[in-house]
Amino acid sequence: MGDEKLLERLRELKRERNAVVLAHNYQRPEVQDAADFTGDSLGLSQQAARTAAGVILFCGVHFMAETAAIICPDKSVLIPDPNAGCPMANMVTPRELAEMKGRHPNAVVVTYVNSSAAVKAMSDVCCTSANAVKVVASVPRDREVLFVPDQSLGDYVAKQLGRPLILWPGYCPTHHHILAKDVRELKARHPDALFVCHPECTADVIALADHVASTSGMVKWCHETTAKQIIVGTELGLLHRLRKDSPDKAFIEASPLADCPNMKLNTLEKMVWSLEDMAYQVTVPPEVAAPARRAIERMLEIK
Ligand code: SF4
């Protein structure tokens, strides 16, 4: 089936199933274009909670669909490919976190949303890349903070606040493919270009940035800046969104290797199959969902 036929079938199925399609900013261009909403993981889940749809087709990786299932317990959440996991989220298991908490019994556990529901359920508060600094700043200075699982984001937050954090040794393999030497070369080749990057990048890459932001923050900043050339240090899928949003600007990828294979597992065909078969359903047991939801809600309460 060609893309047009697939899109037509997808529209029919969305009507039949009363479904909404959400796509993360790192998805394939054609998947982003077929979605009702594109955005970052938490923004998409909040969007899902506001819609009247009974079915959410979440084109992203597994922890994102889990977050939607936690926030929208009354809706069916589907993921087109059940193998779309996140290596960074898999770098912390509940058993490992329990051991670490045992070693730091008074630490406040701040957990990045890029984590499993079971890990969120063991955390005091969640954060996103957009609000991590604000969330950690809300913890009294005399309390230790255990930041899970992204050490790069945690290190960025620690530097912003001038405050030591206990960092979990997790990282995003895709963002760590972006190397400082490549960014320096690109800056030399494009002297008028500004460099924007995601805080999942390594510290030496972040040190070269004119602006550091979440994917949604990057979209906003790139739209508002007067710069006409921008080097982009994040997963390659965001470039599609940036080019659509700011067609008058030139976006240069910081590394052709910043391509998350898990994010790219979802395709138009799998989206159609998913709605046809109502598969693959992502559910979170109530005893895990309730404490995980509390950690997410605590984050949302921080002004
Ligand atoms: S880009 Fe990184 S954090 Fe996002 S899903 Fe891929 S591996 Fe996980």
Coordinates of C-alpha atoms and ligand atoms in Angstrom, one line a residue:
M1 CA 0.0 0.0 0.0
G2 CA 1.4 3.5 -0.9
D3 CA 1.5 6.3 1.7
E4 CA -1.7 7.9 0.4
K5 CA -3.7 4.6 0.8
L6 CA -2.2 4.1 4.3
L7 CA -3.1 7.6 5.3
E8 CA -6.7 7.2 4.0
R9 CA -7.0 3.9 6.0
L10 CA -5.5 5.6 9.1
R11 CA -8.1 8.3 8.9
E12 CA -11.0 5.8 8.6
L13 CA -9.7 3.8 11.5
K14 CA -9.3 6.9 13.7
R15 CA -12.9 7.7 13.1
E16 CA -14.1 4.1 13.7
R17 CA -12.0 3.8 16.9
N18 CA -12.4 7.4 18.1
A19 CA -8.6 7.5 18.3
V20 CA -6.1 10.3 18.5
V21 CA -2.6 10.0 17.1
L22 CA 0.3 11.4 19.0
A23 CA 3.8 11.5 17.7
H24 CA 7.0 12.5 19.4
N25 CA 9.3 15.1 17.9
Y26 CA 11.8 12.3 17.1
Q27 CA 9.5 10.1 15.0
R28 CA 9.9 9.6 11.2
P29 CA 8.7 12.6 9.2
E30 CA 5.8 10.7 7.6
V31 CA 4.7 9.6 11.1
Q32 CA 4.9 13.2 12.5
D33 CA 2.9 14.4 9.5
A34 CA 0.1 11.8 10.1
A35 CA -0.3 12.7 13.7
D36 CA -2.9 14.9 15.3
F37 CA -0.3 16.3 17.7
T38 CA 3.5 16.3 17.8
G39 CA 5.5 17.3 20.8
D40 CA 7.6 16.1 23.7
S41 CA 6.6 13.1 25.8
L42 CA 4.9 14.9 28.7
G43 CA 3.3 17.5 26.5
L44 CA 1.8 14.7 24.4
S45 CA 0.4 12.9 27.4
Q46 CA -1.2 16.1 28.7
Q47 CA -2.6 16.6 25.3
A48 CA -4.0 13.1 25.4
A49 CA -5.7 13.8 28.8
R50 CA -7.5 16.7 27.3
T51 CA -9.0 15.0 24.2
A52 CA -12.3 13.2 24.1
A53 CA -10.8 10.3 22.2
G54 CA -11.1 6.9 23.8
V55 CA -8.0 5.5 22.1
I56 CA -4.5 7.0 22.0
L57 CA -2.1 5.7 19.3
F58 CA 1.2 6.8 20.8
C59 CA 4.0 7.0 18.3
G60 CA 7.0 7.1 20.5
V61 CA 8.9 4.7 22.7
H62 CA 7.5 2.5 25.5
F63 CA 8.0 4.8 28.5
M64 CA 6.1 7.6 26.7
A65 CA 3.1 5.3 26.1
E66 CA 3.3 4.2 29.8
T67 CA 3.2 7.8 30.9
A68 CA 0.1 8.4 28.8
A69 CA -1.5 5.2 30.3
I70 CA -0.7 6.6 33.8
I71 CA -2.1 10.0 33.1
C72 CA -5.2 8.7 31.1
P73 CA -6.2 5.5 32.9
D74 CA -9.7 5.6 31.3
K75 CA -8.3 5.4 27.7
S76 CA -6.7 2.6 25.7
V77 CA -3.1 3.4 24.9
L78 CA -1.5 1.7 21.9
I79 CA 2.0 1.7 20.6
P80 CA 2.6 0.7 16.9
D81 CA 5.8 -1.3 17.6
P82 CA 6.2 -3.0 21.0
N83 CA 9.9 -3.2 20.6
A84 CA 10.3 0.6 20.6
G85 CA 12.1 0.8 24.0
C86 CA 14.5 3.4 25.3
P87 CA 18.0 2.2 26.2
M88 CA 18.4 5.0 28.7
A89 CA 15.2 4.1 30.5
N90 CA 16.4 0.5 30.6
M91 CA 19.6 1.7 32.4
V92 CA 17.8 1.7 35.8
T93 CA 15.8 -1.1 37.2
P94 CA 13.6 -1.0 40.3
R95 CA 16.0 -3.4 42.1
E96 CA 19.0 -1.2 41.3
L97 CA 17.1 1.9 42.4
A98 CA 16.1 0.2 45.6
E99 CA 19.7 -0.6 46.4
M100 CA 20.8 3.0 45.7
K101 CA 18.0 4.4 47.8
G102 CA 19.2 2.1 50.6
R103 CA 22.6 3.7 50.4
H104 CA 21.1 7.2 50.4
P105 CA 18.1 6.9 52.6
N106 CA 17.5 10.6 53.0
A107 CA 18.0 11.6 49.4
V108 CA 15.1 13.0 47.4
V109 CA 14.7 10.9 44.2
V110 CA 14.2 13.1 41.2
T111 CA 13.4 11.0 38.1
Y112 CA 13.5 12.1 34.5
V113 CA 10.3 11.0 32.6
N114 CA 12.6 8.9 30.4
S115 CA 12.2 6.0 32.8
S116 CA 9.8 3.0 33.4
A117 CA 6.6 3.4 35.3
A118 CA 8.0 1.1 38.0
V119 CA 11.0 3.4 38.5
K120 CA 8.7 6.5 38.5
A121 CA 6.6 4.7 41.2
M122 CA 9.7 4.6 43.5
S123 CA 10.5 8.3 43.0
D124 CA 9.6 11.4 44.9
V125 CA 9.1 13.6 41.9
C126 CA 9.5 13.4 38.2
C127 CA 11.0 16.0 35.8
T128 CA 11.3 16.6 32.1
S129 CA 14.3 18.2 30.3
A130 CA 12.2 21.4 30.2
N131 CA 11.7 21.7 34.0
A132 CA 14.5 19.7 35.5
V133 CA 16.3 22.8 36.9
K134 CA 13.1 24.1 38.5
V135 CA 12.2 20.7 40.0
V136 CA 15.6 20.2 41.6
A137 CA 15.6 23.9 42.8
S138 CA 12.3 23.1 44.7
V139 CA 14.2 20.6 46.9
P140 CA 15.5 22.2 50.0
R141 CA 19.3 22.8 49.8
D142 CA 20.0 20.7 52.9
R143 CA 18.5 17.6 51.3
E144 CA 20.6 15.3 49.1
V145 CA 19.2 14.7 45.6
L146 CA 19.5 11.4 43.7
F147 CA 19.0 12.3 40.0
V148 CA 17.8 9.3 37.8
P149 CA 18.7 8.1 35.1
D150 CA 20.3 10.6 32.8
Q151 CA 23.7 11.7 34.1
S152 CA 24.1 14.3 31.4
L153 CA 20.9 16.1 32.2
G154 CA 21.7 15.8 35.9
D155 CA 25.2 17.2 35.4
Y156 CA 23.6 20.2 33.5
V157 CA 21.1 20.8 36.3
A158 CA 23.9 20.6 38.9
K159 CA 25.9 23.2 37.1
Q160 CA 22.9 25.5 36.6
L161 CA 22.1 25.4 40.3
G162 CA 25.7 25.2 41.6
R163 CA 24.6 22.3 43.7
P164 CA 26.1 18.7 43.8
L165 CA 23.7 15.9 42.8
I166 CA 24.1 12.2 43.1
L167 CA 24.0 11.1 39.5
W168 CA 22.7 7.8 38.2
P169 CA 25.2 6.6 35.5
G170 CA 22.6 6.4 32.7
Y171 CA 22.8 8.3 29.4
C172 CA 21.2 8.5 25.9
P173 CA 23.3 6.7 23.4
T174 CA 21.8 8.7 20.6
H175 CA 22.7 12.1 22.1
H176 CA 26.2 10.9 23.1
H177 CA 26.9 10.3 19.4
I178 CA 27.1 14.1 19.0
L179 CA 30.7 14.9 19.5
A180 CA 32.3 18.3 20.6
K181 CA 34.9 18.0 17.8
D182 CA 32.2 17.7 15.2
V183 CA 30.3 20.7 16.6
R184 CA 33.6 22.7 16.6
E185 CA 34.2 21.8 12.9
L186 CA 30.7 22.8 12.0
K187 CA 30.9 26.1 13.8
A188 CA 34.2 26.8 11.9
R189 CA 32.5 26.0 8.6
H190 CA 29.4 28.0 9.4
P191 CA 30.6 31.0 11.4
D192 CA 27.3 32.8 11.4
A193 CA 25.4 29.7 12.7
L194 CA 24.2 29.4 16.3
F195 CA 24.3 26.1 18.1
V196 CA 21.3 24.8 20.1
C197 CA 21.4 21.4 21.9
H198 CA 19.4 19.2 24.2
P199 CA 20.7 18.7 27.8
E200 CA 21.0 14.9 27.1
C201 CA 24.2 15.8 25.2
T202 CA 27.6 15.4 26.9
A203 CA 28.9 18.3 29.0
D204 CA 31.6 19.3 26.5
V205 CA 28.9 19.6 23.7
I206 CA 26.6 21.6 26.0
A207 CA 29.6 23.9 26.8
L208 CA 29.6 24.9 23.1
A209 CA 25.9 25.7 22.9
D210 CA 24.3 29.2 22.4
H211 CA 21.1 27.7 23.9
V212 CA 20.2 24.5 25.7
A213 CA 16.6 23.3 25.7
S214 CA 14.1 20.5 25.6
T215 CA 12.7 19.6 22.1
S216 CA 9.7 21.9 22.5
G217 CA 12.0 24.6 23.9
M218 CA 14.3 24.2 20.8
V219 CA 11.3 24.6 18.4
K220 CA 10.3 27.8 20.2
W221 CA 13.8 29.2 20.4
C222 CA 14.6 28.4 16.7
H223 CA 11.4 30.1 15.6
E224 CA 12.1 33.2 17.6
T225 CA 15.8 33.7 17.1
T226 CA 17.0 36.1 14.3
A227 CA 19.8 33.7 13.3
K228 CA 19.3 32.3 9.9
Q229 CA 21.6 29.2 10.3
I230 CA 21.3 26.9 13.3
I231 CA 23.3 23.8 14.1
V232 CA 21.0 21.4 15.9
G233 CA 22.3 19.0 18.6
T234 CA 19.6 16.5 19.2
E235 CA 17.9 13.4 17.6
L236 CA 17.6 13.9 13.9
G237 CA 13.8 13.6 13.8
L238 CA 13.5 17.1 15.3
L239 CA 14.9 18.7 12.1
H240 CA 11.7 17.8 10.2
R241 CA 9.7 19.7 12.8
L242 CA 12.1 22.7 12.8
R243 CA 12.1 22.9 9.0
K244 CA 8.3 22.9 8.9
D245 CA 8.1 25.4 11.7
S246 CA 10.7 27.8 10.4
P247 CA 11.0 27.3 6.7
D248 CA 13.1 30.5 6.3
K249 CA 16.0 29.1 8.3
A250 CA 18.7 26.6 7.5
F251 CA 19.1 23.8 10.0
I252 CA 22.3 21.8 10.1
E253 CA 22.5 18.4 11.9
A254 CA 25.3 18.3 14.5
S255 CA 25.8 14.6 13.8
P256 CA 24.3 12.3 11.2
L257 CA 24.7 9.5 13.8
A258 CA 22.1 11.1 16.2
D259 CA 19.4 8.8 14.9
C260 CA 17.5 6.9 17.5
P261 CA 16.7 3.4 16.0
N262 CA 14.0 2.8 18.6
M263 CA 12.1 6.0 17.7
K264 CA 12.3 5.0 14.0
L265 CA 10.6 1.6 14.6
N266 CA 7.1 3.1 14.2
T267 CA 6.0 3.4 10.6
L268 CA 2.7 4.3 8.8
E269 CA 2.0 0.6 8.1
K270 CA 2.4 -0.3 11.8
M271 CA 0.2 2.6 12.8
V272 CA -2.6 1.2 10.5
W273 CA -2.1 -2.4 11.8
S274 CA -2.1 -1.1 15.4
L275 CA -5.5 0.5 15.0
E276 CA -6.9 -2.4 13.0
D277 CA -5.9 -4.9 15.6
M278 CA -6.1 -2.6 18.7
A279 CA -2.5 -3.7 19.4
Y280 CA -0.1 -3.2 21.2
Q281 CA -1.9 -2.1 24.3
V282 CA 0.2 -0.5 27.0
T283 CA -1.1 -0.9 30.5
V284 CA 0.3 -0.1 33.9
P285 CA -0.9 -2.1 37.0
P286 CA -2.9 0.2 39.4
E287 CA -0.4 -0.4 42.2
V288 CA 2.4 1.0 40.0
A289 CA 0.3 3.6 38.3
A290 CA -0.9 5.3 41.5
P291 CA 2.6 6.1 43.0
A292 CA 4.0 6.9 39.5
R293 CA 1.1 9.4 39.0
R294 CA 1.8 11.0 42.3
A295 CA 5.5 11.6 41.3
I296 CA 4.3 13.1 38.0
E297 CA 1.6 15.3 39.7
R298 CA 4.2 16.6 42.2
M299 CA 6.3 17.8 39.3
L300 CA 3.2 19.5 37.7
E301 CA 2.5 21.3 41.0
I302 CA 5.9 23.0 41.0
K303 CA 5.5 26.5 39.7
Ligands
SF4_1 S1 16.6 9.4 21.8 FE1 17.7 8.6 23.6 S2 16.3 9.1 25.3 FE2 15.1 9.2 23.5 S3 14.3 7.2 23.1 FE3 16.2 7.2 22.0 S4 17.7 6.4 23.4 FE4 15.9 7.0 24.6

